[in-house]
Amino acid sequence: MGSVNCRIAPAKVLKEAVAGGITMFQFREKGTGALTAQVKFNLGRRLQKICRANGVPFIVNDDIDLAIALDADGIHVGQDDTPALAIRQLLGEDKIVGVSAHSLAEARQAIADGADYLGIGPVYPTSSKEDAQAVRGTSFIEEIRNSGITIPLVGIGGITVHNAAPVLAAGADGISVISAIAGAEDITLAARGFVHEVNLSGS
Ligand code: 3NM
């Protein structure tokens, strides 16, 4: 998530989500009204501190310079961002590299380039990404999983606590969420609900 996804202070959102048991955080400062430059850096640093204090890996979306400046645990890139291969070469083997894939070919290429995990979506309609691709449904996760790909897959796009189970049943190892947690009335409860779904699925 980023500041534009939050109805209250992002640091408070993150703290409440951490209290609910989230296992990874991605700083994604994008979209209309997103922070830039020093203010973006400052927010990233603030959120990273919360993650560090709680043992939650902190990943930066897209912004390689910020990931390096913050010494983030990793970076997540889409197909239009810096290629995963260049990022892997730049960051070395110790950092987490995640890649969004929207086809089996993209998934295979990302793995060849050194991706540690894949974001697969959008599973359901989403309003959190202005340039989201066509909805892929859960069958796309099944297709990727059944293709012999073994690295972790996280489903993304329109996932709520009510529709997460089919995503996990299709073969996702995890669930990636913006609005259903950051925009929730009770953020901790929402995060806890997802943890429950993941635990139920045995993922
Ligand atoms: N990436 P929400 S969908 C950031 O398909 C992002 O790659 C997507 O937000 C992809 O949980 C998406 O609010 C938005 O739907 C996820």
mmCIF file of C-alpha atoms and ligand atoms in Angstrom:
data_model
loop_
_atom_site.group_PDB
_atom_site.id
_atom_site.type_symbol
_atom_site.label_atom_id
_atom_site.label_comp_id
_atom_site.label_asym_id
_atom_site.label_seq_id
_atom_site.Cartn_x
_atom_site.Cartn_y
_atom_site.Cartn_z
ATOM 1 C CA MET A 1 0.000 0.000 0.000
ATOM 2 C CA GLY A 2 0.880 3.651 -0.181
ATOM 3 C CA SER A 3 -0.495 6.845 1.279
ATOM 4 C CA VAL A 4 -3.254 7.129 -1.341
ATOM 5 C CA ASN A 5 -4.752 3.825 -0.185
ATOM 6 C CA CYS A 6 -5.092 4.940 3.432
ATOM 7 C CA ARG A 7 -8.006 6.706 5.091
ATOM 8 C CA ILE A 8 -5.916 7.288 8.221
ATOM 9 C CA ALA A 9 -2.163 7.826 8.701
ATOM 10 C CA PRO A 10 -0.226 5.120 6.782
ATOM 11 C CA ALA A 11 1.943 4.349 9.825
ATOM 12 C CA LYS A 12 -1.195 3.660 11.857
ATOM 13 C CA VAL A 13 -2.607 1.483 9.076
ATOM 14 C CA LEU A 14 0.602 -0.524 8.961
ATOM 15 C CA LYS A 15 0.812 -0.914 12.742
ATOM 16 C CA GLU A 16 -2.760 -2.162 12.884
ATOM 17 C CA ALA A 17 -2.173 -4.553 9.979
ATOM 18 C CA VAL A 18 0.975 -5.878 11.664
ATOM 19 C CA ALA A 19 -1.055 -6.434 14.821
ATOM 20 C CA GLY A 20 -3.422 -8.536 12.700
ATOM 21 C CA GLY A 21 -0.538 -10.743 11.536
ATOM 22 C CA ILE A 22 0.487 -9.639 8.037
ATOM 23 C CA THR A 23 3.625 -11.505 6.983
ATOM 24 C CA MET A 24 5.078 -9.106 4.404
ATOM 25 C CA PHE A 25 4.651 -5.435 3.526
ATOM 26 C CA GLN A 26 5.119 -3.737 0.155
ATOM 27 C CA PHE A 27 5.467 0.058 0.029
ATOM 28 C CA ARG A 28 3.639 0.999 -3.162
ATOM 29 C CA GLU A 29 3.486 4.790 -3.398
ATOM 30 C CA LYS A 30 1.640 5.091 -6.724
ATOM 31 C CA GLY A 31 -1.419 6.653 -8.342
ATOM 32 C CA THR A 32 -2.994 10.098 -8.297
ATOM 33 C CA GLY A 33 -1.715 12.162 -5.375
ATOM 34 C CA ALA A 34 1.172 9.821 -4.562
ATOM 35 C CA LEU A 35 4.088 11.279 -2.614
ATOM 36 C CA THR A 36 7.420 11.832 -4.362
ATOM 37 C CA ALA A 37 11.058 12.639 -3.585
ATOM 38 C CA GLN A 38 12.005 13.312 0.053
ATOM 39 C CA VAL A 39 8.476 12.982 1.449
ATOM 40 C CA LYS A 40 8.155 9.580 -0.201
ATOM 41 C CA PHE A 41 11.530 8.560 1.208
ATOM 42 C CA ASN A 42 10.522 9.738 4.692
ATOM 43 C CA LEU A 43 7.295 7.753 4.632
ATOM 44 C CA GLY A 44 9.165 4.692 3.355
ATOM 45 C CA ARG A 45 11.680 5.000 6.191
ATOM 46 C CA ARG A 46 8.881 5.356 8.740
ATOM 47 C CA LEU A 47 7.033 2.293 7.457
ATOM 48 C CA GLN A 48 10.256 0.303 7.197
ATOM 49 C CA LYS A 49 10.981 0.988 10.878
ATOM 50 C CA ILE A 50 7.602 -0.440 11.840
ATOM 51 C CA CYS A 51 8.293 -3.535 9.740
ATOM 52 C CA ARG A 52 11.776 -3.983 11.226
ATOM 53 C CA ALA A 53 10.484 -3.644 14.779
ATOM 54 C CA ASN A 54 8.041 -6.458 14.061
ATOM 55 C CA GLY A 55 10.112 -8.799 11.900
ATOM 56 C CA VAL A 56 8.001 -8.178 8.811
ATOM 57 C CA PRO A 57 9.926 -8.040 5.500
ATOM 58 C CA PHE A 58 9.705 -4.619 3.838
ATOM 59 C CA ILE A 59 9.549 -4.585 0.032
ATOM 60 C CA VAL A 60 9.571 -1.502 -2.208
ATOM 61 C CA ASN A 61 7.400 -1.420 -5.308
ATOM 62 C CA ASP A 62 9.147 -0.479 -8.539
ATOM 63 C CA ASP A 63 11.434 2.285 -7.185
ATOM 64 C CA ILE A 64 14.894 0.711 -7.309
ATOM 65 C CA ASP A 65 16.663 3.852 -6.080
ATOM 66 C CA LEU A 66 14.415 3.988 -3.030
ATOM 67 C CA ALA A 67 14.898 0.266 -2.368
ATOM 68 C CA ILE A 68 18.663 0.770 -2.404
ATOM 69 C CA ALA A 69 18.566 4.003 -0.392
ATOM 70 C CA LEU A 70 16.464 2.361 2.310
ATOM 71 C CA ASP A 71 18.306 -0.960 2.116
ATOM 72 C CA ALA A 72 14.877 -2.580 1.775
ATOM 73 C CA ASP A 73 14.494 -6.343 2.070
ATOM 74 C CA GLY A 74 13.501 -6.484 -1.556
ATOM 75 C CA ILE A 75 11.760 -4.977 -4.532
ATOM 76 C CA HIS A 76 8.644 -5.813 -6.501
ATOM 77 C CA VAL A 77 8.437 -4.961 -10.195
ATOM 78 C CA GLY A 78 5.765 -5.106 -12.855
ATOM 79 C CA GLN A 79 6.250 -5.878 -16.516
ATOM 80 C CA ASP A 80 6.678 -2.181 -17.411
ATOM 81 C CA ASP A 81 9.270 -1.507 -14.696
ATOM 82 C CA THR A 82 13.018 -2.186 -14.646
ATOM 83 C CA PRO A 83 13.500 -5.806 -15.841
ATOM 84 C CA ALA A 84 13.914 -8.354 -13.034
ATOM 85 C CA LEU A 85 17.244 -9.512 -14.473
ATOM 86 C CA ALA A 86 18.766 -6.031 -14.126
ATOM 87 C CA ILE A 87 17.375 -5.731 -10.621
ATOM 88 C CA ARG A 88 18.755 -9.092 -9.573
ATOM 89 C CA GLN A 89 22.168 -8.118 -10.942
ATOM 90 C CA LEU A 90 22.019 -4.792 -9.115
ATOM 91 C CA LEU A 91 20.766 -6.083 -5.765
ATOM 92 C CA GLY A 92 22.594 -9.389 -5.606
ATOM 93 C CA GLU A 93 21.255 -12.675 -4.290
ATOM 94 C CA ASP A 94 20.389 -11.573 -0.753
ATOM 95 C CA LYS A 95 17.391 -9.404 -1.572
ATOM 96 C CA ILE A 96 13.869 -10.531 -2.370
ATOM 97 C CA VAL A 97 12.778 -9.874 -5.948
ATOM 98 C CA GLY A 98 9.071 -10.165 -6.750
ATOM 99 C CA VAL A 99 7.577 -9.867 -10.211
ATOM 100 C CA SER A 100 3.990 -9.352 -11.401
ATOM 101 C CA ALA A 101 3.102 -11.794 -14.160
ATOM 102 C CA HIS A 102 -0.013 -11.813 -16.300
ATOM 103 C CA SER A 103 0.779 -14.772 -18.557
ATOM 104 C CA LEU A 104 2.612 -18.060 -18.331
ATOM 105 C CA ALA A 105 5.342 -16.683 -20.602
ATOM 106 C CA GLU A 106 5.863 -13.707 -18.282
ATOM 107 C CA ALA A 107 5.964 -16.035 -15.288
ATOM 108 C CA ARG A 108 8.623 -18.249 -16.897
ATOM 109 C CA GLN A 109 10.689 -15.241 -17.956
ATOM 110 C CA ALA A 110 10.512 -13.755 -14.445
ATOM 111 C CA ILE A 111 11.833 -16.991 -12.956
ATOM 112 C CA ALA A 112 14.617 -17.154 -15.532
ATOM 113 C CA ASP A 113 15.493 -13.576 -14.541
ATOM 114 C CA GLY A 114 15.785 -14.540 -10.884
ATOM 115 C CA ALA A 115 12.383 -13.772 -9.335
ATOM 116 C CA ASP A 116 11.825 -15.173 -5.834
ATOM 117 C CA TYR A 117 8.043 -15.011 -6.020
ATOM 118 C CA LEU A 118 5.345 -14.053 -8.504
ATOM 119 C CA GLY A 119 2.343 -11.772 -8.091
ATOM 120 C CA ILE A 120 -0.490 -13.186 -10.185
ATOM 121 C CA GLY A 121 -3.480 -11.087 -11.075
ATOM 122 C CA PRO A 122 -5.726 -9.358 -11.209
ATOM 123 C CA VAL A 123 -7.707 -12.277 -9.880
ATOM 124 C CA TYR A 124 -10.857 -10.171 -9.381
ATOM 125 C CA PRO A 125 -11.837 -6.614 -10.421
ATOM 126 C CA THR A 126 -9.829 -3.981 -8.559
ATOM 127 C CA SER A 127 -10.067 -0.232 -8.208
ATOM 128 C CA SER A 128 -6.637 0.126 -6.565
ATOM 129 C CA LYS A 129 -4.627 -0.029 -9.796
ATOM 130 C CA GLU A 130 -5.387 2.539 -12.494
ATOM 131 C CA ASP A 131 -3.796 0.495 -15.297
ATOM 132 C CA ALA A 132 -4.908 -2.957 -14.151
ATOM 133 C CA GLN A 133 -5.061 -5.643 -16.809
ATOM 134 C CA ALA A 134 -8.133 -7.744 -17.627
ATOM 135 C CA VAL A 135 -9.367 -9.896 -14.761
ATOM 136 C CA ARG A 136 -7.758 -13.337 -14.889
ATOM 137 C CA GLY A 137 -9.843 -15.262 -12.335
ATOM 138 C CA THR A 138 -8.570 -18.093 -10.169
ATOM 139 C CA SER A 139 -8.092 -20.416 -13.157
ATOM 140 C CA PHE A 140 -4.998 -18.436 -14.155
ATOM 141 C CA ILE A 141 -3.385 -19.211 -10.812
ATOM 142 C CA GLU A 142 -4.244 -22.850 -11.359
ATOM 143 C CA GLU A 143 -2.653 -22.721 -14.830
ATOM 144 C CA ILE A 144 0.588 -21.234 -13.474
ATOM 145 C CA ARG A 145 0.714 -23.669 -10.559
ATOM 146 C CA ASN A 146 0.034 -26.666 -12.820
ATOM 147 C CA SER A 147 2.710 -25.595 -15.284
ATOM 148 C CA GLY A 148 5.355 -26.886 -12.907
ATOM 149 C CA ILE A 149 6.283 -23.526 -11.407
ATOM 150 C CA THR A 150 7.266 -24.073 -7.803
ATOM 151 C CA ILE A 151 8.311 -20.628 -6.512
ATOM 152 C CA PRO A 152 5.765 -18.904 -4.255
ATOM 153 C CA LEU A 153 2.710 -17.396 -5.980
ATOM 154 C CA VAL A 154 0.645 -14.633 -4.450
ATOM 155 C CA GLY A 155 -2.777 -13.811 -5.837
ATOM 156 C CA ILE A 156 -3.573 -10.102 -6.195
ATOM 157 C CA GLY A 157 -6.455 -7.921 -7.284
ATOM 158 C CA GLY A 158 -9.839 -7.453 -5.613
ATOM 159 C CA ILE A 159 -9.202 -10.124 -3.001
ATOM 160 C CA THR A 160 -11.309 -9.916 0.139
ATOM 161 C CA VAL A 161 -11.648 -12.198 3.102
ATOM 162 C CA HIS A 162 -14.808 -13.580 1.446
ATOM 163 C CA ASN A 163 -13.227 -14.532 -1.898
ATOM 164 C CA ALA A 164 -9.700 -15.460 -0.734
ATOM 165 C CA ALA A 165 -10.376 -19.186 -0.247
ATOM 166 C CA PRO A 166 -10.745 -20.026 -3.985
ATOM 167 C CA VAL A 167 -7.490 -18.145 -4.700
ATOM 168 C CA LEU A 168 -5.634 -20.310 -2.203
ATOM 169 C CA ALA A 169 -7.432 -23.456 -3.378
ATOM 170 C CA ALA A 170 -6.267 -22.659 -6.928
ATOM 171 C CA GLY A 171 -2.668 -22.940 -5.748
ATOM 172 C CA ALA A 172 -1.638 -19.521 -4.432
ATOM 173 C CA ASP A 173 0.768 -19.614 -1.506
ATOM 174 C CA GLY A 174 -0.342 -16.220 -0.285
ATOM 175 C CA ILE A 175 -2.714 -13.337 -0.742
ATOM 176 C CA SER A 176 -1.684 -9.793 -1.603
ATOM 177 C CA VAL A 177 -4.151 -7.110 -0.598
ATOM 178 C CA ILE A 178 -4.444 -3.350 -0.644
ATOM 179 C CA SER A 179 -7.987 -2.061 -0.113
ATOM 180 C CA ALA A 180 -9.457 -4.957 1.866
ATOM 181 C CA ILE A 181 -6.924 -4.226 4.612
ATOM 182 C CA ALA A 182 -5.787 -0.593 4.188
ATOM 183 C CA GLY A 183 -9.359 0.584 3.598
ATOM 184 C CA ALA A 184 -11.016 -1.611 6.208
ATOM 185 C CA GLU A 185 -13.041 -0.221 9.080
ATOM 186 C CA ASP A 186 -11.127 -2.468 11.474
ATOM 187 C CA ILE A 187 -7.690 -3.015 9.925
ATOM 188 C CA THR A 188 -6.419 -5.495 12.509
ATOM 189 C CA LEU A 189 -9.545 -7.614 12.219
ATOM 190 C CA ALA A 190 -9.303 -7.563 8.428
ATOM 191 C CA ALA A 191 -5.668 -8.691 8.449
ATOM 192 C CA ARG A 192 -6.482 -11.377 10.992
ATOM 193 C CA GLY A 193 -9.256 -12.621 8.705
ATOM 194 C CA PHE A 194 -6.776 -13.157 5.861
ATOM 195 C CA VAL A 195 -4.301 -14.923 8.127
ATOM 196 C CA HIS A 196 -7.142 -17.226 9.158
ATOM 197 C CA GLU A 197 -8.001 -17.983 5.516
ATOM 198 C CA VAL A 198 -4.367 -18.759 4.671
ATOM 199 C CA ASN A 199 -4.031 -21.006 7.719
ATOM 200 C CA LEU A 200 -7.271 -22.815 6.861
ATOM 201 C CA SER A 201 -6.007 -23.491 3.345
ATOM 202 C CA GLY A 202 -2.787 -25.031 4.626
ATOM 203 C CA SER A 203 -0.714 -22.721 2.362
HETATM 204 N N1 3NM B 1 -1.393 -5.256 -8.957
HETATM 205 P P1 3NM B 1 -6.694 -4.407 -4.190
HETATM 206 S S1 3NM B 1 -3.870 -5.755 -9.048
HETATM 207 C C1 3NM B 1 -1.188 -3.530 -7.198
HETATM 208 O O1 3NM B 1 -2.832 -7.520 -11.288
HETATM 209 C C2 3NM B 1 -1.983 -4.456 -8.012
HETATM 210 O O2 3NM B 1 -0.755 -7.120 -10.934
HETATM 211 C C3 3NM B 1 -2.285 -5.999 -9.609
HETATM 212 O O3 3NM B 1 -5.353 -3.882 -4.864
HETATM 213 C C4 3NM B 1 -1.931 -6.939 -10.699
HETATM 214 O O4 3NM B 1 -6.319 -5.458 -3.216
HETATM 215 C C5 3NM B 1 -3.358 -4.617 -7.925
HETATM 216 O O5 3NM B 1 -7.278 -3.180 -3.499
HETATM 217 C C6 3NM B 1 -4.270 -3.891 -6.980
HETATM 218 O O6 3NM B 1 -7.594 -4.885 -5.296
HETATM 219 C C7 3NM B 1 -4.567 -4.655 -5.727
#
